[in-house]
Short mmCIF file of C-alpha atoms in Angstrom, two decimals:
data_model
loop_
_atom_site.label_atom_id
_atom_site.label_comp_id
_atom_site.label_asym_id
_atom_site.label_seq_id
_atom_site.Cartn_x
_atom_site.Cartn_y
_atom_site.Cartn_z
CA GLN V 1 -4.33 23.18 8.31
CA VAL V 2 -5.07 19.98 10.17
CA GLN V 3 -2.11 17.65 10.53
CA LEU V 4 -1.83 14.31 12.29
CA GLN V 5 1.31 12.38 13.19
CA GLU V 6 1.50 8.83 14.50
CA SER V 7 4.21 7.72 16.90
CA GLY V 8 5.09 4.58 18.82
CA PRO V 9 7.17 1.41 18.66
CA GLY V 10 7.60 -0.24 15.30
CA LEU V 11 8.03 -3.71 16.79
CA VAL V 12 5.80 -5.45 19.32
CA LYS V 13 6.09 -9.00 20.63
CA PRO V 14 3.20 -11.43 20.31
CA SER V 15 0.75 -11.38 23.23
CA GLU V 16 1.90 -7.89 24.25
CA THR V 17 0.10 -4.56 23.90
CA LEU V 18 0.44 -2.31 20.86
CA SER V 19 0.35 1.36 21.89
CA LEU V 20 0.32 4.27 19.45
CA THR V 21 -0.21 8.00 19.80
CA CYS V 22 -1.49 10.52 17.29
CA THR V 23 -0.43 14.12 17.76
CA VAL V 24 -2.79 16.66 16.26
CA SER V 25 -1.97 20.16 15.05
CA GLY V 26 -4.24 22.71 13.45
CA ASP V 27 -7.26 21.46 15.38
CA SER V 28 -8.19 20.47 18.91
CA VAL V 29 -9.01 16.96 20.07
CA SER V 30 -11.43 18.73 22.41
CA SER V 31 -13.55 19.59 19.41
CA THR V 32 -17.10 18.39 19.90
CA ILE V 33 -17.68 18.37 16.17
CA TYR V 34 -15.39 15.67 14.87
CA TYR V 35 -14.42 12.17 15.83
CA TRP V 36 -10.87 10.88 15.95
CA SER V 37 -10.10 7.54 14.33
CA TRP V 38 -7.61 4.76 13.86
CA ILE V 39 -7.41 2.75 10.63
CA ARG V 40 -4.92 0.07 9.67
CA GLN V 41 -3.65 -1.58 6.52
CA PRO V 42 -1.83 -4.94 6.56
CA PRO V 43 1.05 -5.09 4.07
CA GLY V 44 -0.30 -5.45 0.54
CA LYS V 45 -3.92 -5.45 1.71
CA GLY V 46 -6.84 -3.09 2.06
CA LEU V 47 -7.95 -0.64 4.70
CA GLU V 48 -9.54 -1.78 7.96
CA TRP V 49 -11.31 0.61 10.30
CA ILE V 50 -10.26 0.10 13.92
CA GLY V 51 -12.41 2.56 15.81
CA TYR V 52 -13.10 6.17 16.73
CA ARG V 53 -13.77 8.36 19.68
CA TYR V 54 -15.47 11.65 20.30
CA TYR V 55 -14.15 14.12 22.85
CA SER V 56 -17.36 13.56 24.79
CA GLY V 57 -16.19 10.01 25.50
CA SER V 58 -18.43 8.23 23.04
CA THR V 59 -16.56 5.45 21.25
CA HIS V 60 -17.29 3.06 18.42
CA TYR V 61 -15.03 0.11 17.78
CA ASN V 62 -14.74 -2.45 15.02
CA PRO V 63 -16.68 -5.43 16.42
CA SER V 64 -13.85 -7.78 15.45
CA LEU V 65 -11.36 -5.84 17.59
CA LYS V 66 -13.58 -4.47 20.32
CA SER V 67 -12.55 -6.91 23.05
CA ARG V 68 -8.86 -5.92 22.72
CA LEU V 69 -9.14 -2.24 21.96
CA THR V 70 -9.05 1.10 23.78
CA ILE V 71 -8.97 4.56 22.17
CA SER V 72 -8.39 7.47 24.51
CA ILE V 73 -7.89 11.23 24.29
CA ASP V 74 -5.34 13.42 26.10
CA THR V 75 -6.50 17.00 25.80
CA SER V 76 -3.47 18.40 27.63
CA LYS V 77 -1.19 17.12 24.84
CA ASN V 78 -3.73 17.41 22.01
CA GLN V 79 -3.27 13.72 21.30
CA PHE V 80 -5.33 10.59 21.02
CA SER V 81 -4.09 7.06 21.50
CA LEU V 82 -4.66 3.46 20.54
CA GLU V 83 -4.07 0.41 22.71
CA LEU V 84 -4.54 -3.04 21.23
CA ASN V 85 -3.72 -5.91 23.54
CA SER V 86 -2.87 -9.57 23.03
CA VAL V 87 -1.46 -8.90 19.58
CA THR V 88 -0.58 -11.56 17.04
CA ALA V 89 1.15 -11.52 13.66
CA ALA V 90 -2.24 -10.73 12.12
CA ASP V 91 -2.02 -7.28 13.74
CA THR V 92 1.04 -6.38 11.69
CA ALA V 93 0.03 -3.37 9.62
CA VAL V 94 0.52 0.28 8.83
CA TYR V 95 -1.57 2.14 11.38
CA TYR V 96 -3.10 5.48 10.43
CA CYS V 97 -4.77 8.06 12.60
CA ALA V 98 -7.42 10.19 10.95
CA ARG V 99 -9.96 12.91 11.59
CA GLU V 100 -13.50 12.99 10.33
CA GLY V 101 -14.08 15.11 7.27
CA HIS V 102 -16.93 17.48 6.58
CA GLY V 103 -19.28 14.83 5.27
CA GLY V 104 -19.67 12.94 8.50
CA HIS V 105 -18.43 9.41 9.15
CA ASP V 106 -15.66 9.87 6.61
CA PHE V 107 -11.94 10.57 6.84
CA GLY V 108 -10.83 13.94 5.56
CA TYR V 109 -7.43 14.10 7.22
CA TRP V 110 -4.88 11.31 7.63
CA GLY V 111 -1.54 10.88 9.30
CA GLN V 112 1.38 9.51 7.34
CA GLY V 113 1.04 6.11 8.93
CA ILE V 114 3.36 3.99 11.04
CA LEU V 115 4.34 0.39 10.36
CA VAL V 116 3.97 -1.87 13.37
CA THR V 117 5.34 -5.39 13.11
CA VAL V 118 4.34 -8.08 15.57
CA SER V 119 7.21 -10.51 15.87
CA PRO V 120 9.27 -12.25 18.56
CA SER X 1 -21.87 -7.46 9.15
CA TYR X 2 -22.14 -5.00 6.29
CA GLU X 3 -19.84 -5.48 3.30
CA LEU X 4 -18.74 -3.40 0.33
CA THR X 5 -17.50 -5.13 -2.83
CA GLN X 6 -15.11 -3.71 -5.40
CA ALA X 7 -13.49 -5.22 -8.46
CA PRO X 8 -9.78 -5.87 -7.80
CA SER X 9 -8.60 -3.99 -10.86
CA VAL X 10 -9.69 -1.62 -13.62
CA SER X 11 -7.68 -0.53 -16.64
CA VAL X 12 -8.17 2.61 -18.71
CA SER X 13 -6.27 4.38 -21.46
CA PRO X 14 -5.03 7.93 -20.83
CA GLY X 15 -7.69 10.48 -21.67
CA GLN X 16 -10.51 7.98 -21.37
CA THR X 17 -13.13 7.69 -18.63
CA ALA X 18 -12.58 5.30 -15.74
CA SER X 19 -15.48 3.94 -13.73
CA ILE X 20 -14.89 2.19 -10.42
CA ALA X 21 -17.87 0.50 -8.82
CA CYS X 22 -18.66 -0.30 -5.20
CA SER X 23 -21.60 -2.49 -4.31
CA GLY X 24 -23.43 -3.15 -1.07
CA ASP X 25 -26.89 -3.92 0.17
CA ASP X 26 -29.10 -0.82 -0.09
CA LEU X 27 -25.95 1.27 -0.56
CA GLY X 28 -27.93 4.02 -2.24
CA ASN X 29 -29.40 4.92 1.14
CA LYS X 30 -26.01 5.49 2.69
CA TYR X 31 -23.36 8.15 2.19
CA VAL X 32 -20.29 6.86 0.32
CA SER X 33 -16.81 8.31 0.35
CA TRP X 34 -13.93 7.46 -1.98
CA TYR X 35 -10.20 7.48 -1.23
CA GLN X 36 -7.20 7.45 -3.53
CA GLN X 37 -4.02 5.79 -2.30
CA LYS X 38 -0.74 5.85 -4.18
CA PRO X 39 2.09 3.47 -3.25
CA GLY X 40 3.82 4.45 -0.03
CA HIS X 41 1.31 7.22 0.71
CA SER X 42 -1.64 7.69 3.00
CA PRO X 43 -5.13 7.52 1.52
CA MET X 44 -6.64 10.81 0.38
CA MET X 45 -10.36 11.49 0.19
CA VAL X 46 -11.48 12.40 -3.34
CA ILE X 47 -15.26 12.17 -2.91
CA TYR X 48 -17.53 12.44 0.13
CA GLN X 49 -21.29 12.31 0.59
CA ASN X 50 -21.55 10.32 -2.67
CA SER X 51 -20.67 13.14 -5.04
CA ARG X 52 -18.99 16.06 -3.29
CA ARG X 53 -15.37 16.90 -3.95
CA PRO X 54 -13.07 18.14 -1.17
CA SER X 55 -11.19 21.33 -1.82
CA GLY X 56 -8.30 20.77 -4.19
CA ILE X 57 -9.65 17.65 -5.87
CA PRO X 58 -9.82 18.05 -9.67
CA GLU X 59 -13.20 18.30 -11.33
CA ARG X 60 -12.49 15.16 -13.36
CA PHE X 61 -13.34 13.17 -10.23
CA SER X 62 -17.06 12.63 -9.71
CA GLY X 63 -19.27 10.20 -7.83
CA SER X 64 -22.76 8.79 -7.85
CA ASN X 65 -24.74 6.40 -5.69
CA SER X 66 -28.02 4.65 -6.40
CA GLY X 67 -29.63 1.33 -5.63
CA ASN X 68 -26.91 -1.07 -4.52
CA THR X 69 -24.00 0.55 -6.37
CA ALA X 70 -21.83 3.62 -5.93
CA THR X 71 -19.54 4.68 -8.74
CA LEU X 72 -16.41 6.80 -8.85
CA THR X 73 -15.87 8.27 -12.29
CA ILE X 74 -12.64 9.81 -13.49
CA SER X 75 -13.05 11.74 -16.73
CA GLY X 76 -10.04 12.35 -18.93
CA THR X 77 -7.97 9.98 -16.81
CA GLN X 78 -4.34 10.98 -16.39
CA THR X 79 -1.34 8.80 -15.61
CA MET X 80 -1.14 10.52 -12.22
CA ASP X 81 -4.52 8.99 -11.38
CA GLU X 82 -3.03 5.50 -11.32
CA ALA X 83 -3.60 4.34 -7.74
CA ASP X 84 -5.70 2.15 -5.48
CA TYR X 85 -9.22 3.42 -4.83
CA TYR X 86 -11.32 2.50 -1.81
CA CYS X 87 -14.99 3.14 -1.20
CA GLN X 88 -16.26 3.61 2.35
CA ALA X 89 -19.66 3.82 3.95
CA TRP X 90 -21.19 3.95 7.39
CA ASP X 91 -23.70 1.40 8.61
CA PHE X 92 -25.61 1.23 11.88
CA THR X 93 -24.44 -2.29 12.64
CA SER X 94 -20.86 -2.28 11.38
CA TYR X 95 -20.22 1.46 11.68
CA VAL X 96 -17.38 2.23 9.24
CA VAL X 97 -16.85 -0.18 6.35
CA PHE X 98 -14.28 -0.05 3.56
CA GLY X 99 -14.43 -1.83 0.24
CA GLY X 100 -11.57 -4.12 -0.67
CA GLY X 101 -10.06 -1.60 -3.05
CA THR X 102 -9.64 -1.33 -6.81
CA LYS X 103 -6.28 -0.92 -8.48
CA LEU X 104 -6.62 1.54 -11.35
CA THR X 105 -4.08 1.10 -14.13
CA VAL X 106 -3.72 3.90 -16.64
#
């Protein structure tokens, strides 16, 4: 069974870089079939797609975040990561990692989410 | 950029049928997925490719997509179905797009 688990600091200062890691079990991030994604949800609001990456290196990012965003894969640890720089309070959210489902361009498996607060 | 629109809330009595709509330009030519999210939990996919149910999702959940509107239908709605529901599609220009979500009250 595929499981994903987010980890990282719960508090980041404005203008700094938000860094999160998703550890995958039950599947391999080296899979050439699925993409690996990040999605966030500000408190009390809806879901916002951040971006995804294939093992091959192909990435697609939300155009509104693209200039600040990097998603990378570490096959040795079976993890993928998110880096979002120059954060502001607007980046405060629960961040989820997810894996594509069987339908393509959907999200069949989700992590439990991690709340990241941007505050001095 | 591509946008999906959902009504903020829908109410239904237990045992009745709930319909949650998602609208977008030419949506019928895209694949739509639906996610259920209960308070304090991660979203869970209940429909993919417009009408297919993942393993373990009850048969009372069904989906359709035509024209500019996709619909999630819950037949014989139960109190456990009370949750937020999000539609999601993929578009060449915006890639992944989520609707704003609909709060279903049972």
